[in-house]
Amino acid sequence: MPTMVNSQAAPFATPPNDEAAALAVSAVTRKPLQRPVSRVRAAVYGGITEALARTLRTPQYLILFVSDRCWMRCAHCWFNEDWKERELSRPSLTFEEYEKVARSIRQLYFLSLTGGEAFQREDIVELATMFRKTCKLGRYQIPTSGYRTARIVEAAEKLLIANPNTPFRVDVSLDGVQAVHNGIRRIADGFDKAVATIKALNTLKRRHAHFDVGVITTISRANQASVREIAAFVEQIHPDGEWMVNIARGEGRDPTATQVDPNAYRLAQDLIEERIARGAYKGHGGHWSARWLSAKNSARRDIIFEIINGERPGGGCAAGSLGGVVYSDGSVKVCEMLDAPLGNLRDHDYDLAHIWASAAARGMRRQIQATGCQCTQECFLSVSMLIQPDAWRRMAGARRRLAAGAVRTQAAD
């Protein structure tokens, strides 16, 4: 497993300590810094994840790559030319092939349509609607750079009209203010267009109760000194929604992108918690469990901070059971951070359930628990938290804080 953080390589307000130096060594050697995993823990979580995979038959949190192309060339992006050349060996799936995949899925709680840039697809509305009709879809989401505002907003509105009873979210990336964002995204007008898209989508949100808009910031070496400025700007332009904070992972175009001081990530969490405490943070919306998602995100940030500081035991991961990835060439993997494929859908009659029950999948689930595999991939941490009792306690505490903040807001109004 790759370690996502080199905490010493870039300067930050808090001076490095011995633990930070160990993280720097860990990043160079590509070995995770983590506490040992007991055989009992591995066996317990191995049993849980195998039972979930057999019962559910397919991942309930599916990351589906529907485009290899993007409008940007972000410095921190692991889904880059080198990765695609190495890992994608076949042509992209056609719409008809995606239909066959959807028919193999009995039910799907959450679908992330990603890339690349999913909104580059001319048929993104039809593709998402097909999945909703075919496999009992609970919720779906599309992350975007926000670069083409009119195109994104038009497609989002069509999706909301075509799927009026299915919660939908668009998450727009914002990695800095003005030049910082544009420098990371390597495009001159990326910041202005992302901001315009956020504002336009928030206007759309007011007309559709089942729609949610998020802003995502990926903290990397290039913007870690700007966290406070980014937080203030996000609160200004997106006061009624969720600010999701990720941390750079994998091997990006800029090999130094993952050299992040953990305290920069901690600062983002502290700033969000400060907003919650003063009743100025509304978080997710658009469905009955939205507030729990915001609570989960708060708890997840604490967990990620523990992971990057080597304070959390590995394993307990639901990748390969609750969560999975299908790439645009049909390859199936348990996680974005594990490149070993379980197989290609074209070789299995487009039957995701068949691959999910294969010997390769069972072996990967065992390996994840036996080796104490863990990383900072936010999506897979989200599903893993569902099977980790200590995460339940943290989520409940965050939910109480959000509720208390909402009461203070109402009292002020």
mmCIF file of C-alpha atoms in Angstrom:
data_model
loop_
_atom_site.group_PDB
_atom_site.id
_atom_site.type_symbol
_atom_site.label_atom_id
_atom_site.label_comp_id
_atom_site.label_asym_id
_atom_site.label_seq_id
_atom_site.Cartn_x
_atom_site.Cartn_y
_atom_site.Cartn_z
ATOM 1 C CA MET A 1 0.000 0.000 0.000
ATOM 2 C CA PRO A 2 1.304 3.459 -0.811
ATOM 3 C CA THR A 3 1.665 5.923 2.020
ATOM 4 C CA MET A 4 0.043 9.183 1.057
ATOM 5 C CA VAL A 5 1.960 11.666 3.140
ATOM 6 C CA ASN A 6 5.475 13.034 3.466
ATOM 7 C CA SER A 7 5.022 15.451 6.314
ATOM 8 C CA GLN A 8 8.531 16.880 6.420
ATOM 9 C CA ALA A 9 9.287 17.783 2.825
ATOM 10 C CA ALA A 10 7.273 21.031 2.707
ATOM 11 C CA PRO A 11 7.513 23.735 5.411
ATOM 12 C CA PHE A 12 4.498 24.561 7.557
ATOM 13 C CA ALA A 13 3.693 26.413 10.745
ATOM 14 C CA THR A 14 4.320 23.443 13.048
ATOM 15 C CA PRO A 15 7.962 22.291 13.095
ATOM 16 C CA PRO A 16 8.642 18.630 12.253
ATOM 17 C CA ASN A 17 9.106 16.153 15.090
ATOM 18 C CA ASP A 18 10.397 12.597 15.300
ATOM 19 C CA GLU A 19 7.071 11.163 14.173
ATOM 20 C CA ALA A 20 6.994 13.522 11.183
ATOM 21 C CA ALA A 21 10.491 12.398 10.260
ATOM 22 C CA ALA A 22 9.323 8.786 10.389
ATOM 23 C CA LEU A 23 6.480 9.673 8.057
ATOM 24 C CA ALA A 24 8.949 11.178 5.616
ATOM 25 C CA VAL A 25 10.964 7.956 5.588
ATOM 26 C CA SER A 26 7.747 5.954 5.199
ATOM 27 C CA ALA A 27 6.731 7.975 2.145
ATOM 28 C CA VAL A 28 10.074 7.383 0.491
ATOM 29 C CA THR A 29 9.998 3.638 1.095
ATOM 30 C CA ARG A 30 6.310 3.392 0.044
ATOM 31 C CA LYS A 31 5.462 1.441 3.204
ATOM 32 C CA PRO A 32 2.567 2.461 5.450
ATOM 33 C CA LEU A 33 3.352 3.686 8.917
ATOM 34 C CA GLN A 34 0.829 1.855 11.100
ATOM 35 C CA ARG A 35 0.381 -0.175 14.205
ATOM 36 C CA PRO A 36 0.628 -3.971 13.906
ATOM 37 C CA VAL A 37 -2.578 -5.877 13.194
ATOM 38 C CA SER A 38 -3.461 -8.775 15.438
ATOM 39 C CA ARG A 39 -4.543 -12.109 14.007
ATOM 40 C CA VAL A 40 -7.816 -11.806 15.889
ATOM 41 C CA ARG A 41 -8.575 -8.409 14.295
ATOM 42 C CA ALA A 42 -7.691 -9.745 10.850
ATOM 43 C CA ALA A 43 -9.885 -12.809 11.338
ATOM 44 C CA VAL A 44 -12.863 -10.832 12.637
ATOM 45 C CA TYR A 45 -12.828 -8.293 9.831
ATOM 46 C CA GLY A 46 -12.039 -10.996 7.306
ATOM 47 C CA GLY A 47 -15.215 -12.798 8.335
ATOM 48 C CA ILE A 48 -17.295 -9.631 8.276
ATOM 49 C CA THR A 49 -16.160 -8.492 4.838
ATOM 50 C CA GLU A 50 -16.534 -11.936 3.287
ATOM 51 C CA ALA A 51 -20.050 -12.274 4.683
ATOM 52 C CA LEU A 52 -20.978 -8.844 3.336
ATOM 53 C CA ALA A 53 -19.606 -9.647 -0.112
ATOM 54 C CA ARG A 54 -21.529 -12.920 -0.292
ATOM 55 C CA THR A 55 -24.771 -11.422 0.985
ATOM 56 C CA LEU A 56 -24.792 -8.266 -1.108
ATOM 57 C CA ARG A 57 -23.218 -9.909 -4.212
ATOM 58 C CA THR A 58 -21.857 -6.631 -5.587
ATOM 59 C CA PRO A 59 -20.339 -3.485 -4.002
ATOM 60 C CA GLN A 60 -22.916 -1.101 -2.599
ATOM 61 C CA TYR A 61 -20.573 1.857 -3.039
ATOM 62 C CA LEU A 62 -19.373 1.766 -6.623
ATOM 63 C CA ILE A 63 -16.878 4.151 -8.209
ATOM 64 C CA LEU A 64 -17.532 3.905 -11.935
ATOM 65 C CA PHE A 65 -15.078 5.515 -14.339
ATOM 66 C CA VAL A 66 -17.031 6.691 -17.361
ATOM 67 C CA SER A 67 -14.421 8.922 -18.988
ATOM 68 C CA ASP A 68 -10.645 8.890 -19.410
ATOM 69 C CA ARG A 69 -10.489 12.491 -20.585
ATOM 70 C CA CYS A 70 -10.392 15.667 -18.509
ATOM 71 C CA TRP A 71 -10.385 19.409 -19.106
ATOM 72 C CA MET A 72 -7.414 19.801 -16.765
ATOM 73 C CA ARG A 73 -4.016 18.288 -15.931
ATOM 74 C CA CYS A 74 -3.945 18.614 -12.161
ATOM 75 C CA ALA A 75 -0.552 18.344 -10.496
ATOM 76 C CA HIS A 76 -1.749 15.967 -7.765
ATOM 77 C CA CYS A 77 -3.932 13.684 -9.929
ATOM 78 C CA TRP A 78 -2.978 10.011 -9.873
ATOM 79 C CA PHE A 79 -5.358 9.268 -12.792
ATOM 80 C CA ASN A 80 -2.784 10.653 -15.181
ATOM 81 C CA GLU A 81 -1.182 9.674 -18.476
ATOM 82 C CA ASP A 82 1.410 7.355 -16.915
ATOM 83 C CA TRP A 83 -1.187 5.520 -14.824
ATOM 84 C CA LYS A 84 -3.611 5.134 -17.729
ATOM 85 C CA GLU A 85 -0.907 3.867 -20.054
ATOM 86 C CA ARG A 86 0.135 1.297 -17.489
ATOM 87 C CA GLU A 87 -3.264 0.172 -16.188
ATOM 88 C CA LEU A 88 -5.888 0.624 -18.935
ATOM 89 C CA SER A 89 -5.345 -2.055 -21.551
ATOM 90 C CA ARG A 90 -8.622 -2.095 -23.494
ATOM 91 C CA PRO A 91 -10.965 0.377 -25.222
ATOM 92 C CA SER A 92 -13.542 2.161 -23.097
ATOM 93 C CA LEU A 93 -16.849 0.461 -22.415
ATOM 94 C CA THR A 94 -19.715 1.463 -24.670
ATOM 95 C CA PHE A 95 -23.127 2.555 -23.417
ATOM 96 C CA GLU A 96 -24.483 -0.894 -24.321
ATOM 97 C CA GLU A 97 -21.733 -2.556 -22.307
ATOM 98 C CA TYR A 98 -22.491 -0.369 -19.285
ATOM 99 C CA GLU A 99 -26.112 -1.522 -19.612
ATOM 100 C CA LYS A 100 -24.986 -5.128 -19.363
ATOM 101 C CA VAL A 101 -22.971 -4.320 -16.248
ATOM 102 C CA ALA A 102 -25.957 -2.560 -14.674
ATOM 103 C CA ARG A 103 -28.136 -5.628 -15.261
ATOM 104 C CA SER A 104 -25.723 -7.709 -13.168
ATOM 105 C CA ILE A 105 -26.267 -5.452 -10.136
ATOM 106 C CA ARG A 106 -29.286 -6.317 -8.020
ATOM 107 C CA GLN A 107 -29.154 -3.138 -5.937
ATOM 108 C CA LEU A 108 -26.736 -0.239 -5.547
ATOM 109 C CA TYR A 109 -26.841 2.174 -2.651
ATOM 110 C CA PHE A 110 -24.366 4.743 -3.995
ATOM 111 C CA LEU A 111 -22.878 5.346 -7.432
ATOM 112 C CA SER A 112 -20.055 7.782 -8.191
ATOM 113 C CA LEU A 113 -19.756 8.528 -11.907
ATOM 114 C CA THR A 114 -16.221 9.749 -12.361
ATOM 115 C CA GLY A 115 -13.189 9.976 -14.610
ATOM 116 C CA GLY A 116 -11.497 11.989 -16.030
ATOM 117 C CA GLU A 117 -14.421 14.313 -16.310
ATOM 118 C CA ALA A 118 -17.803 12.572 -16.394
ATOM 119 C CA PHE A 119 -19.525 15.686 -17.732
ATOM 120 C CA GLN A 120 -17.440 15.376 -20.905
ATOM 121 C CA ARG A 121 -19.720 12.518 -21.933
ATOM 122 C CA GLU A 122 -22.503 13.630 -24.254
ATOM 123 C CA ASP A 123 -24.700 10.858 -22.846
ATOM 124 C CA ILE A 124 -24.028 11.365 -19.128
ATOM 125 C CA VAL A 125 -27.717 12.059 -18.450
ATOM 126 C CA GLU A 126 -28.807 8.892 -20.241
ATOM 127 C CA LEU A 127 -26.055 6.817 -18.616
ATOM 128 C CA ALA A 128 -26.877 7.854 -15.048
ATOM 129 C CA THR A 129 -30.610 7.471 -15.671
ATOM 130 C CA MET A 130 -30.062 3.992 -17.079
ATOM 131 C CA PHE A 131 -28.284 2.908 -13.891
ATOM 132 C CA ARG A 132 -31.067 4.385 -11.772
ATOM 133 C CA LYS A 133 -33.711 2.460 -13.694
ATOM 134 C CA THR A 134 -31.794 -0.792 -13.917
ATOM 135 C CA CYS A 135 -30.276 -1.495 -10.512
ATOM 136 C CA LYS A 136 -32.398 0.089 -7.757
ATOM 137 C CA LEU A 137 -30.032 3.003 -7.260
ATOM 138 C CA GLY A 138 -30.196 4.764 -3.918
ATOM 139 C CA ARG A 139 -28.070 7.883 -4.498
ATOM 140 C CA TYR A 140 -25.553 9.063 -7.078
ATOM 141 C CA GLN A 141 -22.862 11.694 -7.394
ATOM 142 C CA ILE A 142 -20.612 13.261 -10.028
ATOM 143 C CA PRO A 143 -17.344 15.006 -9.126
ATOM 144 C CA THR A 144 -16.238 17.748 -11.500
ATOM 145 C CA SER A 145 -13.595 20.398 -12.067
ATOM 146 C CA GLY A 146 -16.445 22.824 -12.764
ATOM 147 C CA TYR A 147 -14.669 24.086 -15.849
ATOM 148 C CA ARG A 148 -17.631 24.310 -18.229
ATOM 149 C CA THR A 149 -20.400 25.869 -16.197
ATOM 150 C CA ALA A 150 -23.222 25.899 -18.736
ATOM 151 C CA ARG A 151 -22.644 22.311 -19.772
ATOM 152 C CA ILE A 152 -22.458 21.045 -16.203
ATOM 153 C CA VAL A 153 -25.516 22.926 -14.968
ATOM 154 C CA GLU A 154 -27.584 21.909 -17.984
ATOM 155 C CA ALA A 155 -26.721 18.236 -17.520
ATOM 156 C CA ALA A 156 -27.350 18.435 -13.760
ATOM 157 C CA GLU A 157 -30.809 19.908 -14.262
ATOM 158 C CA LYS A 158 -31.696 17.270 -16.838
ATOM 159 C CA LEU A 159 -30.596 14.578 -14.398
ATOM 160 C CA LEU A 160 -32.716 16.075 -11.619
ATOM 161 C CA ILE A 161 -35.776 16.173 -13.864
ATOM 162 C CA ALA A 162 -35.215 12.664 -15.235
ATOM 163 C CA ASN A 163 -34.688 11.182 -11.751
ATOM 164 C CA PRO A 164 -36.939 13.190 -9.420
ATOM 165 C CA ASN A 165 -36.943 10.701 -6.550
ATOM 166 C CA THR A 166 -33.239 9.828 -6.445
ATOM 167 C CA PRO A 167 -30.888 12.054 -4.424
ATOM 168 C CA PHE A 168 -28.093 13.484 -6.564
ATOM 169 C CA ARG A 169 -24.966 15.470 -5.708
ATOM 170 C CA VAL A 170 -22.368 17.339 -7.737
ATOM 171 C CA ASP A 171 -19.015 17.996 -6.062
ATOM 172 C CA VAL A 172 -16.874 20.806 -7.493
ATOM 173 C CA SER A 173 -13.119 20.886 -6.887
ATOM 174 C CA LEU A 174 -11.640 24.094 -5.482
ATOM 175 C CA ASP A 175 -7.985 23.744 -4.521
ATOM 176 C CA GLY A 176 -7.114 27.331 -3.753
ATOM 177 C CA VAL A 177 -7.938 30.955 -4.372
ATOM 178 C CA GLN A 178 -7.081 32.392 -7.784
ATOM 179 C CA ALA A 179 -3.466 31.610 -8.728
ATOM 180 C CA VAL A 180 -3.093 28.696 -6.293
ATOM 181 C CA HIS A 181 -6.033 26.836 -7.818
ATOM 182 C CA ASN A 182 -5.004 27.666 -11.370
ATOM 183 C CA GLY A 183 -1.431 26.603 -10.724
ATOM 184 C CA ILE A 184 -2.472 23.221 -9.339
ATOM 185 C CA ARG A 185 -5.032 22.688 -12.096
ATOM 186 C CA ARG A 186 -2.614 23.953 -14.742
ATOM 187 C CA ILE A 187 -5.190 26.073 -16.501
ATOM 188 C CA ALA A 188 -5.425 29.856 -16.523
ATOM 189 C CA ASP A 189 -9.149 30.381 -15.902
ATOM 190 C CA GLY A 190 -9.976 27.318 -13.850
ATOM 191 C CA PHE A 191 -10.663 29.202 -10.622
ATOM 192 C CA ASP A 192 -13.179 31.663 -12.069
ATOM 193 C CA LYS A 193 -15.052 28.904 -13.843
ATOM 194 C CA ALA A 194 -15.156 26.629 -10.804
ATOM 195 C CA VAL A 195 -16.566 29.466 -8.682
ATOM 196 C CA ALA A 196 -19.161 30.279 -11.347
ATOM 197 C CA THR A 197 -20.204 26.614 -11.421
ATOM 198 C CA ILE A 198 -20.527 26.408 -7.638
ATOM 199 C CA LYS A 199 -22.758 29.476 -7.584
ATOM 200 C CA ALA A 200 -24.899 28.267 -10.503
ATOM 201 C CA LEU A 201 -25.338 24.807 -8.975
ATOM 202 C CA ASN A 202 -26.345 26.338 -5.639
ATOM 203 C CA THR A 203 -29.028 28.302 -7.474
ATOM 204 C CA LEU A 204 -30.214 25.039 -9.018
ATOM 205 C CA LYS A 205 -30.178 23.429 -5.574
ATOM 206 C CA ARG A 206 -32.801 25.885 -4.350
ATOM 207 C CA ARG A 207 -35.212 24.569 -6.989
ATOM 208 C CA HIS A 208 -34.700 20.846 -6.380
ATOM 209 C CA ALA A 209 -35.034 19.388 -2.896
ATOM 210 C CA HIS A 210 -33.239 16.155 -3.860
ATOM 211 C CA PHE A 211 -30.102 17.961 -5.067
ATOM 212 C CA ASP A 212 -26.925 18.658 -3.124
ATOM 213 C CA VAL A 213 -23.754 20.573 -3.988
ATOM 214 C CA GLY A 214 -20.385 19.973 -2.397
ATOM 215 C CA VAL A 215 -17.010 21.682 -2.622
ATOM 216 C CA ILE A 216 -13.917 19.476 -2.481
ATOM 217 C CA THR A 217 -10.423 20.680 -1.679
ATOM 218 C CA THR A 218 -7.506 18.290 -2.083
ATOM 219 C CA ILE A 219 -4.689 19.359 0.200
ATOM 220 C CA SER A 220 -1.322 18.926 -1.459
ATOM 221 C CA ARG A 221 2.144 20.396 -1.138
ATOM 222 C CA ALA A 222 1.097 23.278 -3.389
ATOM 223 C CA ASN A 223 -1.791 24.573 -1.247
ATOM 224 C CA GLN A 224 -1.083 23.376 2.295
ATOM 225 C CA ALA A 225 -0.009 26.856 3.365
ATOM 226 C CA SER A 226 -3.308 28.295 2.066
ATOM 227 C CA VAL A 227 -5.779 26.208 4.069
ATOM 228 C CA ARG A 228 -7.092 29.092 6.157
ATOM 229 C CA GLU A 229 -7.590 31.284 3.085
ATOM 230 C CA ILE A 230 -9.389 28.472 1.230
ATOM 231 C CA ALA A 231 -11.650 27.803 4.214
ATOM 232 C CA ALA A 232 -12.697 31.449 4.443
ATOM 233 C CA PHE A 233 -13.395 31.640 0.731
ATOM 234 C CA VAL A 234 -15.452 28.428 0.704
ATOM 235 C CA GLU A 235 -17.552 29.734 3.591
ATOM 236 C CA GLN A 236 -18.139 32.913 1.623
ATOM 237 C CA ILE A 237 -19.318 31.335 -1.649
ATOM 238 C CA HIS A 238 -20.772 28.074 -0.286
ATOM 239 C CA PRO A 239 -22.208 28.855 3.153
ATOM 240 C CA ASP A 240 -25.068 26.376 3.000
ATOM 241 C CA GLY A 241 -23.255 23.226 1.925
ATOM 242 C CA GLU A 242 -20.506 20.725 2.667
ATOM 243 C CA TRP A 243 -16.795 21.455 2.382
ATOM 244 C CA MET A 244 -15.021 18.132 1.852
ATOM 245 C CA VAL A 245 -11.295 18.074 2.486
ATOM 246 C CA ASN A 246 -9.201 15.376 0.856
ATOM 247 C CA ILE A 247 -5.479 14.763 1.010
ATOM 248 C CA ALA A 248 -3.327 14.061 -2.049
ATOM 249 C CA ARG A 249 -2.646 10.373 -2.643
ATOM 250 C CA GLY A 250 -1.017 8.119 -5.180
ATOM 251 C CA GLU A 251 1.551 9.152 -7.774
ATOM 252 C CA GLY A 252 0.475 12.418 -9.334
ATOM 253 C CA ARG A 253 1.926 14.369 -12.227
ATOM 254 C CA ASP A 254 3.896 16.268 -9.609
ATOM 255 C CA PRO A 255 5.715 13.613 -7.568
ATOM 256 C CA THR A 256 6.003 16.018 -4.622
ATOM 257 C CA ALA A 257 2.247 16.642 -4.363
ATOM 258 C CA THR A 258 1.800 14.161 -1.516
ATOM 259 C CA GLN A 259 4.405 15.868 0.654
ATOM 260 C CA VAL A 260 1.844 17.306 3.052
ATOM 261 C CA ASP A 261 2.319 18.309 6.661
ATOM 262 C CA PRO A 262 -0.405 16.518 8.654
ATOM 263 C CA ASN A 263 -1.023 19.740 10.562
ATOM 264 C CA ALA A 264 -2.285 21.403 7.379
ATOM 265 C CA TYR A 265 -4.953 18.724 7.173
ATOM 266 C CA ARG A 266 -5.653 19.083 10.895
ATOM 267 C CA LEU A 267 -6.146 22.823 10.446
ATOM 268 C CA ALA A 268 -8.863 22.241 7.846
ATOM 269 C CA GLN A 269 -10.702 19.972 10.263
ATOM 270 C CA ASP A 270 -10.356 22.501 13.080
ATOM 271 C CA LEU A 271 -11.741 25.288 10.894
ATOM 272 C CA ILE A 272 -14.768 23.194 9.940
ATOM 273 C CA GLU A 273 -15.357 22.268 13.572
ATOM 274 C CA GLU A 274 -15.161 25.960 14.495
ATOM 275 C CA ARG A 275 -17.899 26.700 11.964
ATOM 276 C CA ILE A 276 -20.008 23.885 13.379
ATOM 277 C CA ALA A 277 -19.542 25.237 16.919
ATOM 278 C CA ARG A 278 -20.789 28.696 15.982
ATOM 279 C CA GLY A 279 -23.712 27.301 13.998
ATOM 280 C CA ALA A 280 -22.353 28.404 10.618
ATOM 281 C CA TYR A 281 -22.041 25.012 8.951
ATOM 282 C CA LYS A 282 -25.068 23.359 7.350
ATOM 283 C CA GLY A 283 -23.267 20.538 5.570
ATOM 284 C CA HIS A 284 -24.872 18.059 3.233
ATOM 285 C CA GLY A 285 -28.518 18.190 2.164
ATOM 286 C CA GLY A 286 -30.875 16.654 -0.331
ATOM 287 C CA HIS A 287 -31.922 13.464 1.486
ATOM 288 C CA TRP A 288 -32.845 12.086 4.888
ATOM 289 C CA SER A 289 -29.337 10.893 5.801
ATOM 290 C CA ALA A 290 -27.507 14.046 4.694
ATOM 291 C CA ARG A 291 -26.660 15.242 8.201
ATOM 292 C CA TRP A 292 -25.208 11.847 8.991
ATOM 293 C CA LEU A 293 -22.956 12.186 5.948
ATOM 294 C CA SER A 294 -21.593 15.446 7.328
ATOM 295 C CA ALA A 295 -21.058 13.740 10.690
ATOM 296 C CA LYS A 296 -19.277 10.886 8.929
ATOM 297 C CA ASN A 297 -17.011 13.357 7.130
ATOM 298 C CA SER A 298 -16.064 14.983 10.421
ATOM 299 C CA ALA A 299 -15.247 11.654 12.016
ATOM 300 C CA ARG A 300 -13.392 10.547 8.895
ATOM 301 C CA ARG A 301 -11.090 13.561 9.017
ATOM 302 C CA ASP A 302 -10.095 12.613 12.558
ATOM 303 C CA ILE A 303 -9.431 9.057 11.426
ATOM 304 C CA ILE A 304 -7.334 10.204 8.455
ATOM 305 C CA PHE A 305 -5.238 12.358 10.776
ATOM 306 C CA GLU A 306 -4.597 9.276 12.913
ATOM 307 C CA ILE A 307 -3.669 7.223 9.851
ATOM 308 C CA ILE A 308 -1.128 9.703 8.522
ATOM 309 C CA ASN A 309 0.432 9.916 11.977
ATOM 310 C CA GLY A 310 0.628 6.128 12.362
ATOM 311 C CA GLU A 311 -1.828 6.065 15.259
ATOM 312 C CA ARG A 312 -4.466 3.717 13.859
ATOM 313 C CA PRO A 313 -4.318 -0.061 13.398
ATOM 314 C CA GLY A 314 -4.627 -1.229 9.817
ATOM 315 C CA GLY A 315 -7.210 -3.549 8.340
ATOM 316 C CA GLY A 316 -10.907 -3.230 9.029
ATOM 317 C CA CYS A 317 -11.257 -2.014 5.456
ATOM 318 C CA ALA A 318 -14.415 -2.680 3.446
ATOM 319 C CA ALA A 319 -12.768 -2.332 0.029
ATOM 320 C CA GLY A 320 -13.653 -5.467 -1.898
ATOM 321 C CA SER A 321 -16.872 -6.009 0.051
ATOM 322 C CA LEU A 322 -18.913 -2.805 0.468
ATOM 323 C CA GLY A 323 -16.812 -0.721 -1.926
ATOM 324 C CA GLY A 324 -15.356 -1.329 -5.371
ATOM 325 C CA VAL A 325 -14.121 0.275 -8.582
ATOM 326 C CA VAL A 326 -14.925 -0.343 -12.244
ATOM 327 C CA TYR A 327 -12.627 1.390 -14.710
ATOM 328 C CA SER A 328 -13.595 2.558 -18.168
ATOM 329 C CA ASP A 329 -11.859 -0.371 -19.862
ATOM 330 C CA GLY A 330 -13.945 -2.853 -17.867
ATOM 331 C CA SER A 331 -11.312 -3.776 -15.291
ATOM 332 C CA VAL A 332 -12.586 -4.337 -11.749
ATOM 333 C CA LYS A 333 -10.537 -3.503 -8.671
ATOM 334 C CA VAL A 334 -11.303 -3.456 -4.970
ATOM 335 C CA CYS A 335 -9.883 0.043 -4.435
ATOM 336 C CA GLU A 336 -8.328 2.926 -6.354
ATOM 337 C CA MET A 337 -5.123 2.476 -4.367
ATOM 338 C CA LEU A 338 -4.670 -1.234 -5.132
ATOM 339 C CA ASP A 339 -3.824 -1.760 -8.775
ATOM 340 C CA ALA A 340 -4.189 -5.545 -8.853
ATOM 341 C CA PRO A 341 -7.299 -6.256 -10.987
ATOM 342 C CA LEU A 342 -9.863 -8.901 -10.077
ATOM 343 C CA GLY A 343 -10.676 -9.370 -13.753
ATOM 344 C CA ASN A 344 -12.249 -7.620 -16.693
ATOM 345 C CA LEU A 345 -16.001 -7.485 -17.157
ATOM 346 C CA ARG A 346 -15.646 -8.315 -20.841
ATOM 347 C CA ASP A 347 -14.173 -11.678 -19.852
ATOM 348 C CA HIS A 348 -17.026 -12.447 -17.436
ATOM 349 C CA ASP A 349 -20.069 -11.691 -19.568
ATOM 350 C CA TYR A 350 -20.263 -8.225 -17.911
ATOM 351 C CA ASP A 351 -21.305 -9.896 -14.646
ATOM 352 C CA LEU A 352 -19.941 -7.858 -11.740
ATOM 353 C CA ALA A 353 -21.422 -10.289 -9.212
ATOM 354 C CA HIS A 354 -19.446 -13.137 -10.796
ATOM 355 C CA ILE A 355 -16.166 -11.251 -10.425
ATOM 356 C CA TRP A 356 -17.068 -10.159 -6.869
ATOM 357 C CA ALA A 357 -17.494 -13.815 -5.859
ATOM 358 C CA SER A 358 -14.338 -15.025 -7.637
ATOM 359 C CA ALA A 359 -11.270 -16.588 -6.042
ATOM 360 C CA ALA A 360 -9.310 -13.443 -6.897
ATOM 361 C CA ALA A 361 -11.793 -11.277 -4.991
ATOM 362 C CA ARG A 362 -11.814 -13.584 -1.975
ATOM 363 C CA GLY A 363 -8.040 -13.597 -1.949
ATOM 364 C CA MET A 364 -7.853 -9.816 -2.111
ATOM 365 C CA ARG A 365 -10.322 -9.461 0.774
ATOM 366 C CA ARG A 366 -8.174 -11.796 2.876
ATOM 367 C CA GLN A 367 -5.008 -9.932 1.916
ATOM 368 C CA ILE A 368 -6.447 -6.561 2.924
ATOM 369 C CA GLN A 369 -7.152 -7.793 6.449
ATOM 370 C CA ALA A 370 -4.059 -9.959 6.884
ATOM 371 C CA THR A 371 -1.652 -7.188 5.861
ATOM 372 C CA GLY A 372 -3.473 -4.434 7.736
ATOM 373 C CA CYS A 373 -3.980 -2.517 4.513
ATOM 374 C CA GLN A 374 -5.113 1.067 4.983
ATOM 375 C CA CYS A 375 -4.780 4.423 3.247
ATOM 376 C CA THR A 376 -6.377 7.852 3.177
ATOM 377 C CA GLN A 377 -8.737 7.179 0.234
ATOM 378 C CA GLU A 378 -11.814 8.964 1.525
ATOM 379 C CA CYS A 379 -14.474 6.924 -0.288
ATOM 380 C CA PHE A 380 -13.223 3.598 1.018
ATOM 381 C CA LEU A 381 -12.728 4.961 4.499
ATOM 382 C CA SER A 382 -16.392 5.992 4.394
ATOM 383 C CA VAL A 383 -17.631 2.461 3.774
ATOM 384 C CA SER A 384 -15.064 0.993 6.160
ATOM 385 C CA MET A 385 -16.384 3.179 8.955
ATOM 386 C CA LEU A 386 -19.695 1.336 8.656
ATOM 387 C CA ILE A 387 -18.060 -1.817 10.043
ATOM 388 C CA GLN A 388 -15.774 -0.160 12.628
ATOM 389 C CA PRO A 389 -17.449 0.316 16.030
ATOM 390 C CA ASP A 390 -15.129 3.119 17.132
ATOM 391 C CA ALA A 391 -16.164 5.085 14.028
ATOM 392 C CA TRP A 392 -19.831 4.780 15.019
ATOM 393 C CA ARG A 393 -19.087 6.537 18.322
ATOM 394 C CA ARG A 394 -17.210 9.301 16.531
ATOM 395 C CA MET A 395 -20.013 9.783 14.006
ATOM 396 C CA ALA A 396 -22.595 9.993 16.793
ATOM 397 C CA GLY A 397 -20.536 12.660 18.537
ATOM 398 C CA ALA A 398 -20.165 14.670 15.322
ATOM 399 C CA ARG A 399 -23.889 14.373 14.687
ATOM 400 C CA ARG A 400 -24.613 15.829 18.126
ATOM 401 C CA ARG A 401 -22.265 18.739 17.446
ATOM 402 C CA LEU A 402 -23.978 19.452 14.131
ATOM 403 C CA ALA A 403 -27.388 19.361 15.814
ATOM 404 C CA ALA A 404 -26.228 21.738 18.543
ATOM 405 C CA GLY A 405 -24.862 24.106 15.914
ATOM 406 C CA ALA A 406 -28.163 24.044 14.054
ATOM 407 C CA VAL A 407 -29.995 24.972 17.271
ATOM 408 C CA ARG A 408 -27.682 27.954 17.756
ATOM 409 C CA THR A 409 -28.355 29.050 14.180
ATOM 410 C CA GLN A 410 -32.107 28.893 14.716
ATOM 411 C CA ALA A 411 -31.820 30.823 17.952
ATOM 412 C CA ALA A 412 -29.809 33.539 16.227
ATOM 413 C CA ASP A 413 -32.392 33.786 13.458
#
